[in-house]
Amino acid sequence: AQSVAQPEDQVNVAEGNPLTVKCTYSVSGNPYLFWYVQYPNRGLQFLLKYITGDNLVKGSYGFEAEFNKSQTSFHLKKPSALVSDSALYFCAVRDSGTYKYIFGTGTRLKVLA
Amino acid sequence: DVKVTQSSRYLVKRTGEKVFLECVQDMDHENMFWYRQDPGLGLRLIYFSYDVKMKEKGDIPEGYSVSREKKERFSLILESASTNQTSMYLCASSLDPLAGRKNNEQFFGPGTRLTVL
């Protein structure tokens, strides 16, 4: 069965510092991995995805994520955090051969000025 | 830009009422989804549809039904609303990932915050 874990409910980081939001997954086939961001009272916005190819994926707003097959992880990163990055972040996985996307419980990122 | 719209941002209904939530997408996506979002639980899939008139149950279908009569429209129906259905409801659409389409990330609507009294 597919599953996604976001082990941290909240991550606090100072503005200008690098940030990491963690995600691990479990699928039986090849994973398709996604990160989304949600601002207050809004729907989710797509940030980036891993399908195949390079393990380091670059996305919107300066975010990137590294696919690590051996550790079954897909952590979201940004070299220098902005206060405006403060939001709720969701990791999602889809197993090849299925329509369903499984979402993590979300990590609230707080960037402090 | 892909646009997914939902009929209401906020809705207040009474226990026992029949509730319709409408979702429309304008990008000719094959797949459409309904989720509910609750604090600490993330997004949970209620139903999805991979084609017109086709639907499949997600992880929490009890108390809900759906309708997809046209490709662009996917409706969620609460047959008899209950207080435990108070939640944020999110609709999403995507290209069909099983048709070899690599750009199959989901696009979400703004959400409907439903309160059942």
GROMACS .gro file of C-alpha atoms in nm:
model
  230
    1ALA     CA    1   0.000   0.000   0.000
    2GLN     CA    2   0.107   0.354  -0.067
    3SER     CA    3   0.188   0.587   0.220
    4VAL     CA    4   0.357   0.919   0.285
    5ALA     CA    5   0.505   1.045   0.609
    6GLN     CA    6   0.588   1.403   0.699
    7PRO     CA    7   0.746   1.359   1.040
    8GLU     CA    8   0.742   1.726   1.143
    9ASP     CA    9   0.419   1.910   1.213
   10GLN     CA   10   0.603   2.242   1.213
   11VAL     CA   11   0.943   2.369   1.103
   12ASN     CA   12   1.077   2.706   1.215
   13VAL     CA   13   1.365   2.871   1.033
   14ALA     CA   14   1.517   3.218   1.035
   15GLU     CA   15   1.488   3.429   0.722
   16GLY     CA   16   1.794   3.383   0.501
   17ASN     CA   17   1.877   3.040   0.641
   18PRO     CA   18   1.837   2.719   0.441
   19LEU     CA   19   1.521   2.519   0.498
   20THR     CA   20   1.435   2.152   0.472
   21VAL     CA   21   1.090   1.994   0.494
   22LYS     CA   22   1.107   1.617   0.522
   23CYS     CA   23   0.905   1.353   0.339
   24THR     CA   24   0.938   0.976   0.322
   25TYR     CA   25   0.721   0.744   0.117
   26SER     CA   26   0.630   0.382   0.059
   27VAL     CA   27   0.504   0.240  -0.271
   28SER     CA   28   0.513  -0.101  -0.431
   29GLY     CA   29   0.603   0.020  -0.781
   30ASN     CA   30   0.784   0.323  -0.918
   31PRO     CA   31   0.704   0.639  -0.723
   32TYR     CA   32   0.583   0.967  -0.867
   33LEU     CA   33   0.644   1.232  -0.604
   34PHE     CA   34   0.501   1.581  -0.564
   35TRP     CA   35   0.523   1.884  -0.337
   36TYR     CA   36   0.240   2.132  -0.294
   37VAL     CA   37   0.208   2.451  -0.090
   38GLN     CA   38  -0.108   2.589   0.069
   39TYR     CA   39  -0.149   2.949   0.181
   40PRO     CA   40  -0.427   3.039   0.429
   41ASN     CA   41  -0.778   2.986   0.296
   42ARG     CA   42  -0.649   2.878  -0.043
   43GLY     CA   43  -0.627   2.555  -0.240
   44LEU     CA   44  -0.302   2.370  -0.292
   45GLN     CA   45  -0.049   2.498  -0.544
   46PHE     CA   46   0.190   2.266  -0.725
   47LEU     CA   47   0.560   2.328  -0.650
   48LEU     CA   48   0.754   2.046  -0.813
   49LYS     CA   49   0.752   1.678  -0.903
   50TYR     CA   50   0.980   1.381  -0.955
   51ILE     CA   51   0.887   1.138  -1.230
   52THR     CA   52   1.216   0.997  -1.360
   53GLY     CA   53   1.562   1.132  -1.438
   54ASP     CA   54   1.775   1.357  -1.222
   55ASN     CA   55   1.740   1.303  -0.852
   56LEU     CA   56   1.753   1.678  -0.785
   57VAL     CA   57   1.437   1.846  -0.903
   58LYS     CA   58   1.396   2.222  -0.926
   59GLY     CA   59   1.058   2.388  -0.893
   60SER     CA   60   0.874   2.713  -0.836
   61TYR     CA   61   0.985   2.998  -0.606
   62GLY     CA   62   1.342   2.867  -0.572
   63PHE     CA   63   1.242   2.535  -0.414
   64GLU     CA   64   1.409   2.208  -0.496
   65ALA     CA   65   1.377   1.850  -0.379
   66GLU     CA   66   1.607   1.551  -0.378
   67PHE     CA   67   1.480   1.204  -0.458
   68ASN     CA   68   1.667   0.938  -0.262
   69LYS     CA   69   1.558   0.589  -0.362
   70SER     CA   70   1.757   0.401  -0.099
   71GLN     CA   71   1.616   0.612   0.183
   72THR     CA   72   1.272   0.642   0.017
   73SER     CA   73   1.279   1.015   0.080
   74PHE     CA   74   1.189   1.328  -0.113
   75HIS     CA   75   1.285   1.622   0.108
   76LEU     CA   76   1.196   1.977   0.004
   77LYS     CA   77   1.474   2.235   0.028
   78LYS     CA   78   1.547   2.600  -0.031
   79PRO     CA   79   1.889   2.762   0.010
   80SER     CA   80   1.759   3.088   0.161
   81ALA     CA   81   1.417   3.113   0.325
   82LEU     CA   82   1.186   3.411   0.289
   83VAL     CA   83   0.914   3.521   0.532
   84SER     CA   84   0.671   3.481   0.242
   85ASP     CA   85   0.755   3.107   0.228
   86SER     CA   86   0.559   3.061   0.551
   87ALA     CA   87   0.275   2.822   0.460
   88LEU     CA   88   0.157   2.463   0.486
   89TYR     CA   89   0.349   2.215   0.271
   90PHE     CA   90   0.222   1.878   0.152
   91CYS     CA   91   0.414   1.589   0.005
   92ALA     CA   92   0.225   1.343  -0.217
   93VAL     CA   93   0.303   1.015  -0.391
   94ARG     CA   94   0.139   0.823  -0.670
   95ASP     CA   95   0.230   0.463  -0.738
   96SER     CA   96   0.282   0.380  -1.105
   97GLY     CA   97  -0.024   0.204  -1.239
   98THR     CA   98  -0.273   0.378  -1.011
   99TYR     CA   99  -0.483   0.694  -1.030
  100LYS     CA  100  -0.465   0.769  -0.662
  101TYR     CA  101  -0.242   1.029  -0.503
  102ILE     CA  102  -0.165   0.986  -0.133
  103PHE     CA  103  -0.090   1.298   0.068
  104GLY     CA  104   0.109   1.345   0.385
  105THR     CA  105  -0.041   1.522   0.684
  106GLY     CA  106   0.137   1.846   0.603
  107THR     CA  107   0.419   2.048   0.759
  108ARG     CA  108   0.369   2.407   0.864
  109LEU     CA  109   0.672   2.616   0.776
  110LYS     CA  110   0.728   2.932   0.973
  111VAL     CA  111   1.003   3.168   0.855
  112LEU     CA  112   1.097   3.419   1.120
  113ALA     CA  113   1.216   3.769   1.030
  114ASP     CA  114  -0.347   2.885  -1.675
  115VAL     CA  115  -0.534   2.584  -1.550
  116LYS     CA  116  -0.836   2.690  -1.361
  117VAL     CA  117  -1.036   2.480  -1.120
  118THR     CA  118  -1.333   2.656  -0.970
  119GLN     CA  119  -1.563   2.553  -0.689
  120SER     CA  120  -1.917   2.680  -0.655
  121SER     CA  121  -1.885   2.822  -0.303
  122ARG     CA  122  -1.601   2.932  -0.074
  123TYR     CA  123  -1.812   2.907   0.240
  124LEU     CA  124  -2.130   2.709   0.302
  125VAL     CA  125  -2.343   2.660   0.612
  126LYS     CA  126  -2.602   2.382   0.615
  127ARG     CA  127  -2.820   2.208   0.869
  128THR     CA  128  -2.806   1.844   0.972
  129GLY     CA  129  -3.005   1.626   0.736
  130GLU     CA  130  -2.992   1.864   0.440
  131LYS     CA  131  -2.879   1.744   0.097
  132VAL     CA  132  -2.569   1.937  -0.007
  133PHE     CA  133  -2.421   1.980  -0.354
  134LEU     CA  134  -2.063   2.093  -0.409
  135GLU     CA  135  -1.974   2.172  -0.767
  136CYS     CA  136  -1.635   2.174  -0.932
  137VAL     CA  137  -1.548   2.285  -1.284
  138GLN     CA  138  -1.212   2.268  -1.465
  139ASP     CA  139  -1.130   2.431  -1.795
  140MET     CA  140  -0.825   2.233  -1.910
  141ASP     CA  141  -0.988   1.923  -2.057
  142HIS     CA  142  -0.845   1.703  -1.782
  143GLU     CA  143  -0.959   1.342  -1.776
  144ASN     CA  144  -0.926   1.289  -1.402
  145MET     CA  145  -1.106   1.472  -1.124
  146PHE     CA  146  -1.091   1.423  -0.748
  147TRP     CA  147  -1.269   1.524  -0.429
  148TYR     CA  148  -1.076   1.546  -0.102
  149ARG     CA  149  -1.157   1.664   0.244
  150GLN     CA  150  -0.893   1.840   0.451
  151ASP     CA  151  -0.897   1.825   0.828
  152PRO     CA  152  -0.626   1.951   1.066
  153GLY     CA  153  -0.369   1.685   1.144
  154LEU     CA  154  -0.515   1.444   0.890
  155GLY     CA  155  -0.396   1.601   0.568
  156LEU     CA  156  -0.600   1.539   0.254
  157ARG     CA  157  -0.817   1.232   0.236
  158LEU     CA  158  -0.963   1.111  -0.093
  159ILE     CA  159  -1.341   1.081  -0.102
  160TYR     CA  160  -1.404   0.990  -0.466
  161PHE     CA  161  -1.235   1.025  -0.799
  162SER     CA  162  -1.337   1.001  -1.161
  163TYR     CA  163  -1.113   0.898  -1.449
  164ASP     CA  164  -1.368   0.963  -1.724
  165VAL     CA  165  -1.719   1.092  -1.783
  166LYS     CA  166  -1.974   0.884  -1.592
  167MET     CA  167  -1.691   0.681  -1.436
  168LYS     CA  168  -1.622   0.703  -1.065
  169GLU     CA  169  -1.432   0.514  -0.801
  170LYS     CA  170  -1.445   0.526  -0.425
  171GLY     CA  171  -1.154   0.676  -0.243
  172ASP     CA  172  -1.057   0.616   0.117
  173ILE     CA  173  -1.358   0.776   0.291
  174PRO     CA  174  -1.664   0.752   0.060
  175GLU     CA  175  -1.924   0.685   0.330
  176GLY     CA  176  -2.195   0.950   0.338
  177TYR     CA  177  -2.096   1.092  -0.001
  178SER     CA  178  -2.180   1.035  -0.366
  179VAL     CA  179  -2.054   1.196  -0.686
  180SER     CA  180  -2.169   1.274  -1.037
  181ARG     CA  181  -1.974   1.337  -1.354
  182GLU     CA  182  -2.207   1.392  -1.647
  183LYS     CA  183  -1.968   1.619  -1.837
  184LYS     CA  184  -1.592   1.606  -1.861
  185GLU     CA  185  -1.539   1.949  -1.706
  186ARG     CA  186  -1.775   1.911  -1.410
  187PHE     CA  187  -1.751   1.689  -1.101
  188SER     CA  188  -2.010   1.718  -0.827
  189LEU     CA  189  -1.991   1.597  -0.470
  190ILE     CA  190  -2.319   1.521  -0.295
  191LEU     CA  191  -2.380   1.483   0.074
  192GLU     CA  192  -2.706   1.291   0.082
  193SER     CA  193  -2.790   1.382   0.441
  194ALA     CA  194  -2.538   1.619   0.594
  195SER     CA  195  -2.405   1.542   0.941
  196THR     CA  196  -2.193   1.748   1.179
  197ASN     CA  197  -1.893   1.520   1.126
  198GLN     CA  198  -1.889   1.630   0.762
  199THR     CA  199  -1.792   1.982   0.866
  200SER     CA  200  -1.463   2.026   0.681
  201MET     CA  201  -1.272   2.192   0.399
  202TYR     CA  202  -1.353   2.025   0.067
  203LEU     CA  203  -1.100   2.045  -0.214
  204CYS     CA  204  -1.155   1.954  -0.576
  205ALA     CA  205  -0.863   1.872  -0.807
  206SER     CA  206  -0.809   1.770  -1.167
  207SER     CA  207  -0.523   1.619  -1.364
  208LEU     CA  208  -0.433   1.468  -1.696
  209ASP     CA  209  -0.462   1.091  -1.702
  210PRO     CA  210  -0.138   0.950  -1.561
  211LEU     CA  211  -0.213   0.605  -1.700
  212ALA     CA  212  -0.226   0.743  -2.052
  213GLY     CA  213   0.148   0.807  -2.040
  214ARG     CA  214   0.108   1.174  -1.964
  215LYS     CA  215   0.403   1.288  -1.756
  216ASN     CA  216   0.247   1.621  -1.666
  217ASN     CA  217  -0.003   1.464  -1.433
  218GLU     CA  218   0.030   1.685  -1.130
  219GLN     CA  219  -0.300   1.783  -0.978
  220PHE     CA  220  -0.449   2.130  -0.998
  221PHE     CA  221  -0.665   2.233  -0.707
  222GLY     CA  222  -0.963   2.460  -0.663
  223PRO     CA  223  -0.975   2.719  -0.382
  224GLY     CA  224  -1.177   2.492  -0.155
  225THR     CA  225  -1.521   2.504   0.005
  226ARG     CA  226  -1.537   2.537   0.381
  227LEU     CA  227  -1.855   2.355   0.480
  228THR     CA  228  -2.010   2.390   0.824
  229VAL     CA  229  -2.295   2.158   0.920
  230LEU     CA  230  -2.496   2.276   1.220
   0.00000   0.00000   0.00000
